[in-house]
mmCIF file of C-alpha atoms in Angstrom:
data_model
loop_
_atom_site.group_PDB
_atom_site.id
_atom_site.type_symbol
_atom_site.label_atom_id
_atom_site.label_comp_id
_atom_site.label_asym_id
_atom_site.label_seq_id
_atom_site.Cartn_x
_atom_site.Cartn_y
_atom_site.Cartn_z
ATOM 1 C CA UNK A 1 248.475 177.079 38.905
ATOM 2 C CA UNK A 2 251.441 174.971 37.925
ATOM 3 C CA UNK A 3 251.459 171.466 39.350
ATOM 4 C CA UNK A 4 255.240 171.415 39.099
ATOM 5 C CA UNK A 5 257.154 174.409 40.439
ATOM 6 C CA UNK A 6 260.555 175.068 38.940
ATOM 7 C CA UNK A 7 263.165 177.291 40.510
ATOM 8 C CA UNK A 8 264.855 179.516 39.844
ATOM 9 C CA UNK A 9 262.991 181.016 36.886
ATOM 10 C CA UNK A 10 266.205 182.529 35.463
ATOM 11 C CA UNK A 11 269.842 181.692 36.042
ATOM 12 C CA UNK A 12 272.868 183.461 34.551
ATOM 13 C CA UNK A 13 276.324 182.147 35.341
ATOM 14 C CA UNK A 14 279.887 182.321 34.092
ATOM 15 C CA UNK A 15 281.408 179.478 32.089
ATOM 16 C CA UNK A 16 282.976 176.931 34.438
ATOM 17 C CA UNK A 17 280.579 177.516 37.337
ATOM 18 C CA UNK A 18 278.136 174.923 38.638
ATOM 19 C CA UNK A 19 274.364 175.288 38.743
ATOM 20 C CA UNK A 20 271.338 173.469 40.113
ATOM 21 C CA UNK A 21 267.739 173.658 38.922
ATOM 22 C CA UNK A 22 264.879 172.387 41.072
ATOM 23 C CA UNK A 23 261.504 170.908 40.257
ATOM 24 C CA UNK A 24 259.040 170.499 43.157
ATOM 25 C CA UNK A 25 255.482 169.305 43.595
ATOM 26 C CA UNK A 26 253.050 168.183 46.279
ATOM 27 C CA UNK A 27 251.985 165.341 43.965
ATOM 28 C CA UNK A 28 253.642 161.979 43.491
ATOM 29 C CA UNK A 29 254.749 161.090 39.984
ATOM 30 C CA UNK A 30 255.442 157.686 38.478
ATOM 31 C CA UNK A 31 258.181 159.234 36.372
ATOM 32 C CA UNK A 32 259.814 162.577 35.828
ATOM 33 C CA UNK A 33 261.556 163.774 32.708
ATOM 34 C CA UNK A 34 263.941 166.652 32.058
ATOM 35 C CA UNK A 35 264.058 168.463 28.715
ATOM 36 C CA UNK A 36 266.186 171.218 27.218
ATOM 37 C CA UNK A 37 264.685 173.585 24.699
ATOM 38 C CA UNK A 38 266.579 176.007 22.482
ATOM 39 C CA UNK A 39 264.941 179.078 20.904
ATOM 40 C CA UNK A 40 262.726 178.228 17.942
ATOM 41 C CA UNK A 41 262.854 174.485 18.555
ATOM 42 C CA UNK A 42 260.904 171.817 20.380
ATOM 43 C CA UNK A 43 262.054 170.386 23.733
ATOM 44 C CA UNK A 44 264.585 167.553 23.596
ATOM 45 C CA UNK A 45 264.554 164.822 26.229
ATOM 46 C CA UNK A 46 267.619 164.673 28.495
ATOM 47 C CA UNK A 47 266.634 161.968 30.970
ATOM 48 C CA UNK A 48 263.754 160.042 32.532
ATOM 49 C CA UNK A 49 263.844 159.032 36.219
ATOM 50 C CA UNK A 50 261.358 156.589 37.687
ATOM 51 C CA UNK A 51 262.660 155.308 41.018
ATOM 52 C CA UNK A 52 262.580 157.303 44.249
ATOM 53 C CA UNK A 53 266.130 158.298 45.224
ATOM 54 C CA UNK A 54 267.431 157.557 41.728
ATOM 55 C CA UNK A 55 270.491 159.448 40.495
ATOM 56 C CA UNK A 56 271.405 159.528 36.813
ATOM 57 C CA UNK A 57 274.477 161.067 35.259
ATOM 58 C CA UNK A 58 274.781 162.285 31.688
ATOM 59 C CA UNK A 59 278.340 163.605 31.229
ATOM 60 C CA UNK A 60 278.363 166.868 33.261
ATOM 61 C CA UNK A 61 274.650 166.673 34.106
ATOM 62 C CA UNK A 62 273.404 164.901 37.244
ATOM 63 C CA UNK A 63 269.704 164.244 37.770
ATOM 64 C CA UNK A 64 268.151 163.217 41.053
ATOM 65 C CA UNK A 65 264.612 162.028 41.809
ATOM 66 C CA UNK A 66 263.431 162.602 45.364
ATOM 67 C CA UNK A 67 262.798 159.631 47.644
ATOM 68 C CA UNK A 68 259.068 160.394 47.716
ATOM 69 C CA UNK A 69 258.966 160.939 43.921
ATOM 70 C CA UNK A 70 257.624 164.484 44.355
ATOM 71 C CA UNK A 71 260.701 166.482 43.430
ATOM 72 C CA UNK A 72 263.795 166.405 41.274
ATOM 73 C CA UNK A 73 266.954 168.373 40.658
ATOM 74 C CA UNK A 74 269.294 168.907 37.751
ATOM 75 C CA UNK A 75 272.907 169.787 38.519
ATOM 76 C CA UNK A 76 275.356 170.926 35.843
ATOM 77 C CA UNK A 77 279.067 170.835 36.644
ATOM 78 C CA UNK A 78 281.469 173.252 34.938
ATOM 79 C CA UNK A 79 278.777 174.795 32.755
ATOM 80 C CA UNK A 80 279.579 175.674 29.157
ATOM 81 C CA UNK A 81 277.919 178.160 26.773
ATOM 82 C CA UNK A 82 276.401 175.165 24.964
ATOM 83 C CA UNK A 83 274.352 174.431 28.109
ATOM 84 C CA UNK A 84 272.389 177.640 27.538
ATOM 85 C CA UNK A 85 268.685 176.963 27.091
ATOM 86 C CA UNK A 86 265.307 176.513 28.736
ATOM 87 C CA UNK A 87 265.230 173.513 31.073
ATOM 88 C CA UNK A 88 261.824 171.949 31.635
ATOM 89 C CA UNK A 89 260.699 169.178 33.947
ATOM 90 C CA UNK A 90 257.697 166.979 33.138
ATOM 91 C CA UNK A 91 255.938 164.861 35.731
ATOM 92 C CA UNK A 92 253.794 161.939 34.720
ATOM 93 C CA UNK A 93 251.267 159.861 36.557
ATOM 94 C CA UNK A 94 248.916 157.545 34.709
ATOM 95 C CA UNK A 95 248.851 159.497 31.413
ATOM 96 C CA UNK A 96 248.471 162.811 33.287
ATOM 97 C CA UNK A 97 251.338 165.001 32.195
ATOM 98 C CA UNK A 98 252.390 168.243 33.881
ATOM 99 C CA UNK A 99 255.208 170.506 32.780
ATOM 100 C CA UNK A 100 256.969 172.994 35.000
ATOM 101 C CA UNK A 101 257.209 176.593 33.738
ATOM 102 C CA UNK A 102 260.911 176.156 33.016
ATOM 103 C CA UNK A 103 264.256 177.620 34.061
ATOM 104 C CA UNK A 104 266.084 179.793 31.550
ATOM 105 C CA UNK A 105 269.809 179.158 31.902
ATOM 106 C CA UNK A 106 272.382 181.482 30.345
ATOM 107 C CA UNK A 107 276.055 180.534 30.487
ATOM 108 C CA UNK A 108 278.341 183.448 29.678
ATOM 109 C CA UNK A 109 281.684 182.792 27.984
ATOM 110 C CA UNK B 1 263.343 159.127 9.353
ATOM 111 C CA UNK B 2 261.958 162.662 9.824
ATOM 112 C CA UNK B 3 260.725 162.181 13.419
ATOM 113 C CA UNK B 4 257.826 164.499 14.216
ATOM 114 C CA UNK B 5 256.867 167.039 11.559
ATOM 115 C CA UNK B 6 254.436 169.942 11.916
ATOM 116 C CA UNK B 7 252.834 172.214 9.353
ATOM 117 C CA UNK B 8 252.608 175.115 8.981
ATOM 118 C CA UNK B 9 255.611 176.647 10.755
ATOM 119 C CA UNK B 10 253.953 180.063 11.050
ATOM 120 C CA UNK B 11 250.388 181.274 10.684
ATOM 121 C CA UNK B 12 248.569 184.556 11.148
ATOM 122 C CA UNK B 13 244.791 184.404 11.565
ATOM 123 C CA UNK B 14 242.064 186.933 12.108
ATOM 124 C CA UNK B 15 239.680 186.469 15.027
ATOM 125 C CA UNK B 16 236.952 184.030 14.063
ATOM 126 C CA UNK B 17 238.883 182.265 11.308
ATOM 127 C CA UNK B 18 239.441 178.528 11.462
ATOM 128 C CA UNK B 19 242.502 176.441 10.737
ATOM 129 C CA UNK B 20 243.979 172.985 11.227
ATOM 130 C CA UNK B 21 247.481 172.321 12.479
ATOM 131 C CA UNK B 22 248.949 169.132 11.065
ATOM 132 C CA UNK B 23 251.288 166.721 12.817
ATOM 133 C CA UNK B 24 252.808 163.486 11.588
ATOM 134 C CA UNK B 25 255.326 161.018 13.021
ATOM 135 C CA UNK B 26 257.140 158.222 11.216
ATOM 136 C CA UNK B 27 258.375 156.335 14.293
ATOM 137 C CA UNK B 28 255.349 154.055 14.675
ATOM 138 C CA UNK B 29 254.542 155.467 18.129
ATOM 139 C CA UNK B 30 251.145 154.794 19.612
ATOM 140 C CA UNK B 31 250.690 157.982 21.652
ATOM 141 C CA UNK B 32 250.585 161.526 20.335
ATOM 142 C CA UNK B 33 250.098 164.887 22.080
ATOM 143 C CA UNK B 34 249.311 168.528 21.402
ATOM 144 C CA UNK B 35 250.730 171.231 23.700
ATOM 145 C CA UNK B 36 250.738 174.992 23.689
ATOM 146 C CA UNK B 37 253.617 177.019 25.087
ATOM 147 C CA UNK B 38 253.159 180.533 26.424
ATOM 148 C CA UNK B 39 255.806 182.722 28.091
ATOM 149 C CA UNK B 40 256.323 181.872 31.757
ATOM 150 C CA UNK B 41 253.897 178.934 31.670
ATOM 151 C CA UNK B 42 255.873 176.044 30.284
ATOM 152 C CA UNK B 43 253.942 173.654 28.049
ATOM 153 C CA UNK B 44 250.284 172.884 28.701
ATOM 154 C CA UNK B 45 248.603 169.791 27.355
ATOM 155 C CA UNK B 46 245.637 170.469 25.051
ATOM 156 C CA UNK B 47 244.657 166.974 23.883
ATOM 157 C CA UNK B 48 246.294 163.609 23.618
ATOM 158 C CA UNK B 49 245.716 160.324 21.840
ATOM 159 C CA UNK B 50 246.901 157.212 23.634
ATOM 160 C CA UNK B 51 246.359 155.087 20.543
ATOM 161 C CA UNK B 52 244.826 155.205 17.083
ATOM 162 C CA UNK B 53 241.093 155.862 17.357
ATOM 163 C CA UNK B 54 241.152 157.423 20.830
ATOM 164 C CA UNK B 55 241.495 161.026 21.985
ATOM 165 C CA UNK B 56 241.270 162.635 25.425
ATOM 166 C CA UNK B 57 241.220 166.155 26.822
ATOM 167 C CA UNK B 58 244.245 167.584 28.524
ATOM 168 C CA UNK B 59 244.584 170.615 30.753
ATOM 169 C CA UNK B 60 243.397 173.315 28.291
ATOM 170 C CA UNK B 61 241.071 171.766 25.640
ATOM 171 C CA UNK B 62 238.516 174.585 25.270
ATOM 172 C CA UNK B 63 238.420 176.083 21.774
ATOM 173 C CA UNK B 64 240.181 173.124 20.172
ATOM 174 C CA UNK B 65 239.289 169.831 18.525
ATOM 175 C CA UNK B 66 241.537 166.980 17.450
ATOM 176 C CA UNK B 67 241.487 164.085 15.030
ATOM 177 C CA UNK B 68 243.699 161.018 15.148
ATOM 178 C CA UNK B 69 243.446 160.276 11.449
ATOM 179 C CA UNK B 70 245.630 157.165 11.599
ATOM 180 C CA UNK B 71 248.626 156.002 13.606
ATOM 181 C CA UNK B 72 250.895 158.565 11.945
ATOM 182 C CA UNK B 73 248.780 161.718 11.995
ATOM 183 C CA UNK B 74 247.199 163.795 14.745
ATOM 184 C CA UNK B 75 245.659 167.142 13.790
ATOM 185 C CA UNK B 76 244.532 170.071 15.934
ATOM 186 C CA UNK B 77 241.690 172.304 14.773
ATOM 187 C CA UNK B 78 240.736 175.790 15.869
ATOM 188 C CA UNK B 79 237.138 176.331 14.763
ATOM 189 C CA UNK B 80 236.931 180.039 15.622
ATOM 190 C CA UNK B 81 240.309 181.494 16.532
ATOM 191 C CA UNK B 82 240.610 183.978 19.400
ATOM 192 C CA UNK B 83 243.543 186.239 20.351
ATOM 193 C CA UNK B 84 243.976 184.122 23.528
ATOM 194 C CA UNK B 85 245.002 181.246 21.257
ATOM 195 C CA UNK B 86 248.093 183.116 20.104
ATOM 196 C CA UNK B 87 250.837 180.730 21.129
ATOM 197 C CA UNK B 88 253.434 178.251 19.976
ATOM 198 C CA UNK B 89 251.928 174.810 19.416
ATOM 199 C CA UNK B 90 253.968 171.640 19.770
ATOM 200 C CA UNK B 91 253.058 168.138 18.742
ATOM 201 C CA UNK B 92 254.803 165.172 20.344
ATOM 202 C CA UNK B 93 254.805 161.421 20.039
ATOM 203 C CA UNK B 94 255.669 159.076 22.847
ATOM 204 C CA UNK B 95 256.896 155.544 23.337
ATOM 205 C CA UNK B 96 258.207 153.205 25.985
ATOM 206 C CA UNK B 97 261.872 152.255 25.657
ATOM 207 C CA UNK B 98 263.222 148.760 26.233
ATOM 208 C CA UNK B 99 264.081 149.938 29.773
ATOM 209 C CA UNK B 100 260.403 150.842 30.256
ATOM 210 C CA UNK B 101 261.174 154.577 30.253
ATOM 211 C CA UNK B 102 258.704 157.023 28.755
ATOM 212 C CA UNK B 103 260.236 159.114 25.987
ATOM 213 C CA UNK B 104 258.619 161.945 24.046
ATOM 214 C CA UNK B 105 259.778 163.374 20.748
ATOM 215 C CA UNK B 106 258.653 166.902 19.947
ATOM 216 C CA UNK B 107 258.085 168.552 16.610
ATOM 217 C CA UNK B 108 259.604 171.958 15.752
ATOM 218 C CA UNK B 109 256.410 173.859 16.629
ATOM 219 C CA UNK B 110 253.843 176.049 14.882
ATOM 220 C CA UNK B 111 253.850 179.738 15.752
ATOM 221 C CA UNK B 112 250.305 181.093 15.620
ATOM 222 C CA UNK B 113 249.289 184.729 15.868
ATOM 223 C CA UNK B 114 245.590 185.587 16.112
ATOM 224 C CA UNK B 115 244.769 189.235 15.459
#
């Protein structure tokens, strides 16, 4: 069983639309990271959040860490085809690392 | 600065054969990790090494062994490959930024098929 549940598993949207990906757990994490992975490559770090309630913005991407540090969301505004990829969340607590299963995002031109 | 490199990129093995996956990083990071990625399951941690000379089991260590040869290199060995070990294997190194944020760099992966 996955310690971190990601939803939805797949998301297909039109260019210009907004989307939100969720990462939920019953466990508390000291930090949570979001990665994007493209086919045939390794994951690339987008952001790390460590404080409950923290919101970080990276251009059109907004990341939020839940107050209780058990969940997180990734929101993309005005999605572009270049945002297509597998989005993964990684929770960490004292060297214990747990990845979610990932959300495959497809942005159609 | 090559980051994290992995060899080989692809490998086909027969059941029962052995092989070692190599990983090296040139960023002077203390911690290194081995993951496997299977469809619909994200990445699962096999083994990690918090520092040179130490290794610890992750979520799915059975059937694997590791060696932290020095600070740069962390290898993963399959002593007797099984079809269930068909997967994509990723090595990563990790460090703490000046802002005290954990950051992992991943290699490009090794695609392994066990027949």
